[in-house]
PDB file of C-alpha atoms in Angstrom:
ATOM      1  CA  UNK J   1      77.753 -20.678 -94.015  1.00 46.00           C
ATOM      2  CA  UNK J   2      75.831 -23.940 -92.226  1.00 48.00           C
ATOM      3  CA  UNK J   3      73.613 -22.657 -89.430  1.00 55.00           C
ATOM      4  CA  UNK J   4      74.464 -24.709 -86.931  1.00 62.00           C
ATOM      5  CA  UNK J   5      71.118 -26.395 -84.747  1.00 81.00           C
ATOM      6  CA  UNK J   6      71.414 -25.462 -81.496  1.00 93.00           C
ATOM      7  CA  UNK J   7      68.984 -26.722 -78.169  1.00 96.00           C
ATOM      8  CA  UNK J   8      66.723 -23.558 -78.812  1.00 97.00           C
ATOM      9  CA  UNK J   9      66.326 -24.008 -82.340  1.00 95.00           C
ATOM     10  CA  UNK J  10      65.798 -27.441 -81.659  1.00 94.00           C
ATOM     11  CA  UNK J  11      62.773 -27.237 -79.826  1.00 95.00           C
ATOM     12  CA  UNK J  12      61.373 -24.101 -81.573  1.00 95.00           C
ATOM     13  CA  UNK J  13      62.385 -21.361 -79.070  1.00 96.00           C
ATOM     14  CA  UNK J  14      64.202 -18.382 -80.018  1.00 95.00           C
ATOM     15  CA  UNK J  15      67.529 -17.768 -78.427  1.00 95.00           C
ATOM     16  CA  UNK J  16      66.326 -15.996 -75.154  1.00 96.00           C
ATOM     17  CA  UNK J  17      66.918 -16.828 -71.451  1.00 98.00           C
ATOM     18  CA  UNK J  18      63.378 -16.368 -70.136  1.00 96.00           C
ATOM     19  CA  UNK J  19      60.823 -18.929 -71.460  1.00 96.00           C
ATOM     20  CA  UNK J  20      57.728 -19.966 -70.749  1.00 96.00           C
ATOM     21  CA  UNK J  21      58.922 -23.742 -69.161  1.00 95.00           C
ATOM     22  CA  UNK J  22      55.269 -25.142 -69.640  1.00 97.00           C
ATOM     23  CA  UNK J  23      55.714 -24.109 -73.176  1.00 97.00           C
ATOM     24  CA  UNK J  24      59.323 -25.428 -73.657  1.00 96.00           C
ATOM     25  CA  UNK J  25      58.302 -29.404 -71.752  1.00 96.00           C
ATOM     26  CA  UNK J  26      54.889 -28.840 -74.147  1.00 97.00           C
ATOM     27  CA  UNK J  27      57.563 -28.792 -77.356  1.00 95.00           C
ATOM     28  CA  UNK J  28      59.457 -31.367 -76.425  1.00 95.00           C
ATOM     29  CA  UNK J  29      57.008 -33.584 -75.675  1.00 93.00           C
ATOM     30  CA  UNK J  30      55.628 -32.780 -79.979  1.00 92.00           C
ATOM     31  CA  UNK J  31      59.351 -33.126 -81.389  1.00 90.00           C
ATOM     32  CA  UNK J  32      60.035 -35.794 -79.605  1.00 87.00           C
ATOM     33  CA  UNK J  33      56.691 -37.872 -80.389  1.00 82.00           C
ATOM     34  CA  UNK J  34      57.579 -37.764 -83.844  1.00 81.00           C
ATOM     35  CA  UNK J  35      60.587 -39.051 -83.849  1.00 78.00           C
ATOM     36  CA  UNK J  36      60.286 -41.416 -81.076  1.00 66.00           C
ATOM     37  CA  UNK J  37      62.651 -44.601 -82.094  1.00 62.00           C
ATOM     38  CA  UNK J  38      59.541 -46.790 -81.689  1.00 63.00           C
ATOM     39  CA  UNK J  39      58.024 -45.242 -84.511  1.00 59.00           C
ATOM     40  CA  UNK J  40      61.006 -45.917 -86.879  1.00 56.00           C
ATOM     41  CA  UNK J  41      61.261 -49.761 -85.286  1.00 62.00           C
ATOM     42  CA  UNK J  42      60.027 -51.128 -89.577  1.00 59.00           C
ATOM     43  CA  UNK J  43      62.641 -48.033 -91.143  1.00 57.00           C
ATOM     44  CA  UNK J  44      65.988 -48.430 -92.444  1.00 64.00           C
ATOM     45  CA  UNK J  45      68.428 -48.149 -89.816  1.00 68.00           C
ATOM     46  CA  UNK J  46      69.655 -45.372 -91.079  1.00 65.00           C
ATOM     47  CA  UNK J  47      66.278 -44.168 -89.905  1.00 64.00           C
ATOM     48  CA  UNK J  48      66.702 -46.296 -86.909  1.00 65.00           C
ATOM     49  CA  UNK J  49      69.937 -44.809 -86.074  1.00 71.00           C
ATOM     50  CA  UNK J  50      69.158 -40.945 -86.982  1.00 68.00           C
ATOM     51  CA  UNK J  51      65.957 -41.051 -85.052  1.00 68.00           C
ATOM     52  CA  UNK J  52      67.615 -42.572 -81.770  1.00 76.00           C
ATOM     53  CA  UNK J  53      70.613 -39.829 -82.118  1.00 79.00           C
ATOM     54  CA  UNK J  54      67.561 -36.526 -82.342  1.00 84.00           C
ATOM     55  CA  UNK J  55      65.503 -38.015 -79.363  1.00 82.00           C
ATOM     56  CA  UNK J  56      69.165 -38.245 -77.778  1.00 87.00           C
ATOM     57  CA  UNK J  57      69.943 -34.602 -79.192  1.00 91.00           C
ATOM     58  CA  UNK J  58      66.342 -33.420 -77.737  1.00 92.00           C
ATOM     59  CA  UNK J  59      66.767 -35.521 -73.811  1.00 92.00           C
ATOM     60  CA  UNK J  60      69.146 -33.192 -74.026  1.00 96.00           C
ATOM     61  CA  UNK J  61      67.868 -29.142 -75.182  1.00 96.00           C
ATOM     62  CA  UNK J  62      65.408 -29.863 -72.681  1.00 96.00           C
ATOM     63  CA  UNK J  63      67.739 -30.755 -69.869  1.00 97.00           C
ATOM     64  CA  UNK J  64      69.573 -28.045 -70.752  1.00 97.00           C
ATOM     65  CA  UNK J  65      66.034 -25.149 -72.003  1.00 98.00           C
ATOM     66  CA  UNK J  66      64.680 -26.383 -68.644  1.00 96.00           C
ATOM     67  CA  UNK J  67      66.964 -25.632 -65.900  1.00 97.00           C
ATOM     68  CA  UNK J  68      67.675 -21.764 -65.572  1.00 97.00           C
ATOM     69  CA  UNK J  69      71.686 -22.440 -65.083  1.00 98.00           C
ATOM     70  CA  UNK J  70      72.199 -24.926 -67.746  1.00 98.00           C
ATOM     71  CA  UNK J  71      69.901 -22.734 -70.208  1.00 98.00           C
ATOM     72  CA  UNK J  72      72.009 -19.305 -69.865  1.00 98.00           C
ATOM     73  CA  UNK J  73      75.458 -20.921 -69.956  1.00 98.00           C
ATOM     74  CA  UNK J  74      74.059 -22.606 -73.333  1.00 97.00           C
ATOM     75  CA  UNK J  75      72.727 -18.669 -73.739  1.00 98.00           C
ATOM     76  CA  UNK J  76      76.059 -17.129 -73.425  1.00 98.00           C
ATOM     77  CA  UNK J  77      78.088 -19.183 -75.487  1.00 96.00           C
ATOM     78  CA  UNK J  78      76.415 -18.371 -78.552  1.00 96.00           C
ATOM     79  CA  UNK J  79      76.539 -14.860 -77.743  1.00 95.00           C
ATOM     80  CA  UNK J  80      80.291 -15.530 -77.564  1.00 94.00           C
ATOM     81  CA  UNK J  81      80.265 -14.213 -74.264  1.00 95.00           C
ATOM     82  CA  UNK J  82      83.213 -15.719 -71.650  1.00 95.00           C
ATOM     83  CA  UNK J  83      83.449 -19.255 -69.816  1.00 93.00           C
ATOM     84  CA  UNK J  84      83.700 -20.066 -66.444  1.00 92.00           C
ATOM     85  CA  UNK J  85      87.512 -20.735 -67.492  1.00 92.00           C
ATOM     86  CA  UNK J  86      87.436 -16.868 -69.732  1.00 93.00           C
ATOM     87  CA  UNK J  87      86.348 -14.962 -66.530  1.00 93.00           C
ATOM     88  CA  UNK J  88      87.494 -16.676 -62.918  1.00 90.00           C
ATOM     89  CA  UNK J  89      87.592 -13.537 -60.717  1.00 86.00           C
ATOM     90  CA  UNK J  90      85.249 -12.584 -58.361  1.00 92.00           C
ATOM     91  CA  UNK J  91      84.819  -9.187 -56.039  1.00 91.00           C
ATOM     92  CA  UNK J  92      87.146 -10.145 -53.191  1.00 94.00           C
ATOM     93  CA  UNK J  93      84.136  -9.499 -50.999  1.00 96.00           C
ATOM     94  CA  UNK J  94      81.692 -12.155 -52.852  1.00 95.00           C
ATOM     95  CA  UNK J  95      84.844 -14.589 -51.827  1.00 95.00           C
ATOM     96  CA  UNK J  96      84.969 -13.742 -48.294  1.00 97.00           C
ATOM     97  CA  UNK J  97      80.898 -13.349 -47.894  1.00 96.00           C
ATOM     98  CA  UNK J  98      81.205 -17.049 -48.907  1.00 96.00           C
ATOM     99  CA  UNK J  99      83.578 -17.832 -46.849  1.00 97.00           C
ATOM    100  CA  UNK J 100      81.706 -16.563 -44.032  1.00 97.00           C
ATOM    101  CA  UNK J 101      78.478 -18.887 -44.906  1.00 97.00           C
ATOM    102  CA  UNK J 102      80.913 -21.627 -45.443  1.00 97.00           C
ATOM    103  CA  UNK J 103      82.159 -21.166 -41.618  1.00 96.00           C
ATOM    104  CA  UNK J 104      78.368 -20.639 -40.339  1.00 95.00           C
ATOM    105  CA  UNK J 105      77.192 -24.392 -42.671  1.00 96.00           C
ATOM    106  CA  UNK J 106      80.086 -26.212 -40.555  1.00 94.00           C
ATOM    107  CA  UNK J 107      78.697 -24.831 -37.327  1.00 94.00           C
ATOM    108  CA  UNK J 108      75.180 -24.937 -38.502  1.00 92.00           C
ATOM    109  CA  UNK J 109      76.066 -28.817 -39.489  1.00 89.00           C
ATOM    110  CA  UNK J 110      77.561 -29.756 -36.143  1.00 89.00           C
ATOM    111  CA  UNK J 111      75.879 -28.247 -33.550  1.00 88.00           C
ATOM    112  CA  UNK J 112      74.123 -31.684 -31.859  1.00 88.00           C
ATOM    113  CA  UNK J 113      71.444 -31.818 -31.580  1.00 90.00           C
ATOM    114  CA  UNK J 114      70.822 -30.432 -35.265  1.00 87.00           C
ATOM    115  CA  UNK J 115      69.446 -27.126 -35.224  1.00 90.00           C
ATOM    116  CA  UNK J 116      66.538 -27.584 -38.140  1.00 92.00           C
ATOM    117  CA  UNK J 117      65.606 -23.875 -37.499  1.00 94.00           C
ATOM    118  CA  UNK J 118      69.323 -22.571 -38.860  1.00 94.00           C
ATOM    119  CA  UNK J 119      69.402 -24.935 -41.504  1.00 94.00           C
ATOM    120  CA  UNK J 120      65.414 -24.206 -43.268  1.00 96.00           C
ATOM    121  CA  UNK J 121      66.470 -20.230 -42.194  1.00 96.00           C
ATOM    122  CA  UNK J 122      70.149 -20.384 -44.414  1.00 97.00           C
ATOM    123  CA  UNK J 123      69.042 -22.498 -47.127  1.00 97.00           C
ATOM    124  CA  UNK J 124      65.738 -19.490 -48.509  1.00 98.00           C
ATOM    125  CA  UNK J 125      68.307 -16.948 -47.666  1.00 97.00           C
ATOM    126  CA  UNK J 126      70.742 -18.585 -50.395  1.00 98.00           C
ATOM    127  CA  UNK J 127      67.894 -19.905 -52.165  1.00 98.00           C
ATOM    128  CA  UNK J 128      66.911 -16.191 -52.573  1.00 98.00           C
ATOM    129  CA  UNK J 129      69.927 -14.762 -53.522  1.00 97.00           C
ATOM    130  CA  UNK J 130      70.464 -17.184 -56.149  1.00 98.00           C
ATOM    131  CA  UNK J 131      66.842 -16.367 -57.161  1.00 98.00           C
ATOM    132  CA  UNK J 132      68.183 -12.950 -56.926  1.00 98.00           C
ATOM    133  CA  UNK J 133      71.225 -13.091 -59.023  1.00 98.00           C
ATOM    134  CA  UNK J 134      69.229 -15.820 -62.165  1.00 98.00           C
ATOM    135  CA  UNK J 135      66.845 -12.358 -62.312  1.00 98.00           C
ATOM    136  CA  UNK J 136      69.323 -10.122 -63.099  1.00 98.00           C
ATOM    137  CA  UNK J 137      70.545 -12.349 -65.400  1.00 98.00           C
ATOM    138  CA  UNK J 138      67.286 -12.307 -66.761  1.00 98.00           C
ATOM    139  CA  UNK J 139      67.915  -8.359 -66.815  1.00 98.00           C
ATOM    140  CA  UNK J 140      71.199  -9.064 -68.104  1.00 98.00           C
ATOM    141  CA  UNK J 141      70.231 -10.620 -71.123  1.00 98.00           C
ATOM    142  CA  UNK J 142      66.611  -8.583 -71.714  1.00 97.00           C
ATOM    143  CA  UNK J 143      69.192  -6.004 -72.199  1.00 97.00           C
ATOM    144  CA  UNK J 144      71.601  -8.098 -74.765  1.00 97.00           C
ATOM    145  CA  UNK J 145      68.167  -8.381 -77.202  1.00 95.00           C
ATOM    146  CA  UNK J 146      67.563  -4.624 -76.948  1.00 95.00           C
ATOM    147  CA  UNK J 147      70.953  -3.526 -78.142  1.00 93.00           C
ATOM    148  CA  UNK J 148      72.162  -4.315 -81.974  1.00 91.00           C
ATOM    149  CA  UNK J 149      74.924  -7.019 -82.485  1.00 86.00           C
ATOM    150  CA  UNK J 150      77.299  -4.051 -82.893  1.00 87.00           C
ATOM    151  CA  UNK J 151      76.563  -2.490 -79.523  1.00 88.00           C
ATOM    152  CA  UNK J 152      79.819  -1.957 -76.770  1.00 87.00           C
ATOM    153  CA  UNK J 153      77.946  -2.830 -73.878  1.00 92.00           C
ATOM    154  CA  UNK J 154      76.635  -5.913 -74.796  1.00 95.00           C
ATOM    155  CA  UNK J 155      80.153  -6.956 -73.470  1.00 94.00           C
ATOM    156  CA  UNK J 156      80.101  -5.861 -69.984  1.00 95.00           C
ATOM    157  CA  UNK J 157      75.854  -6.909 -70.369  1.00 97.00           C
ATOM    158  CA  UNK J 158      78.192 -10.873 -70.620  1.00 97.00           C
ATOM    159  CA  UNK J 159      80.360 -10.474 -68.402  1.00 96.00           C
ATOM    160  CA  UNK J 160      78.025  -8.873 -65.891  1.00 97.00           C
ATOM    161  CA  UNK J 161      76.143 -12.354 -67.004  1.00 98.00           C
ATOM    162  CA  UNK J 162      79.049 -14.416 -66.383  1.00 98.00           C
ATOM    163  CA  UNK J 163      79.894 -13.237 -62.385  1.00 96.00           C
ATOM    164  CA  UNK J 164      76.345 -13.861 -61.512  1.00 97.00           C
ATOM    165  CA  UNK J 165      77.052 -17.255 -63.506  1.00 98.00           C
ATOM    166  CA  UNK J 166      79.767 -17.450 -60.970  1.00 97.00           C
ATOM    167  CA  UNK J 167      78.031 -16.176 -58.237  1.00 97.00           C
ATOM    168  CA  UNK J 168      75.230 -18.686 -58.380  1.00 98.00           C
ATOM    169  CA  UNK J 169      77.765 -22.115 -58.459  1.00 97.00           C
ATOM    170  CA  UNK J 170      79.374 -21.238 -55.511  1.00 97.00           C
ATOM    171  CA  UNK J 171      75.831 -21.317 -53.677  1.00 98.00           C
ATOM    172  CA  UNK J 172      74.528 -23.743 -55.543  1.00 98.00           C
ATOM    173  CA  UNK J 173      77.740 -26.001 -54.338  1.00 97.00           C
ATOM    174  CA  UNK J 174      77.132 -23.946 -50.158  1.00 98.00           C
ATOM    175  CA  UNK J 175      73.259 -25.178 -50.773  1.00 97.00           C
ATOM    176  CA  UNK J 176      74.246 -28.550 -51.692  1.00 97.00           C
ATOM    177  CA  UNK J 177      76.685 -28.738 -48.904  1.00 95.00           C
ATOM    178  CA  UNK J 178      74.029 -27.345 -46.446  1.00 95.00           C
ATOM    179  CA  UNK J 179      71.593 -29.963 -47.223  1.00 93.00           C
ATOM    180  CA  UNK J 180      73.505 -33.520 -47.029  1.00 90.00           C
ATOM    181  CA  UNK J 181      73.967 -35.299 -45.047  1.00 73.00           C
TER     182      UNK J 181
END
């Protein structure tokens, strides 16, 4: 069986959610210097293409690992957890709260003159909720790390991660709507 190189492997990190962003960026810079296409300008065309391909994959890896949402999505997929399309349902209470927040955003955006204090307050509240969700995601990934692969409650933690990622997606949409002109 061949080992598939994932975004964690490509930058030399273990498959875990809790990573040091500075270390990720340093690893990216070091590896990108090794494979930069400029160093292969006099090489055979196959080596040039390989360099371009690897540089492109490194760019994709840094983009995914640098951003917590994408890093969690990638890690959950590698662990065999549910995708967003496999687990769409959210609690009715959560959906009702999101609807209320959306209505509050519309009221704030429609207010004349614009209530910048209300916008700032709601933005901070949504960002805090998002931060709290990522904290829960990190806790669930940490629990999974401590479990043997065959542990029966791994799937429960993966479902909780998916639920939090789905919530973050809603919150990101609300933030985008709140801050757009």
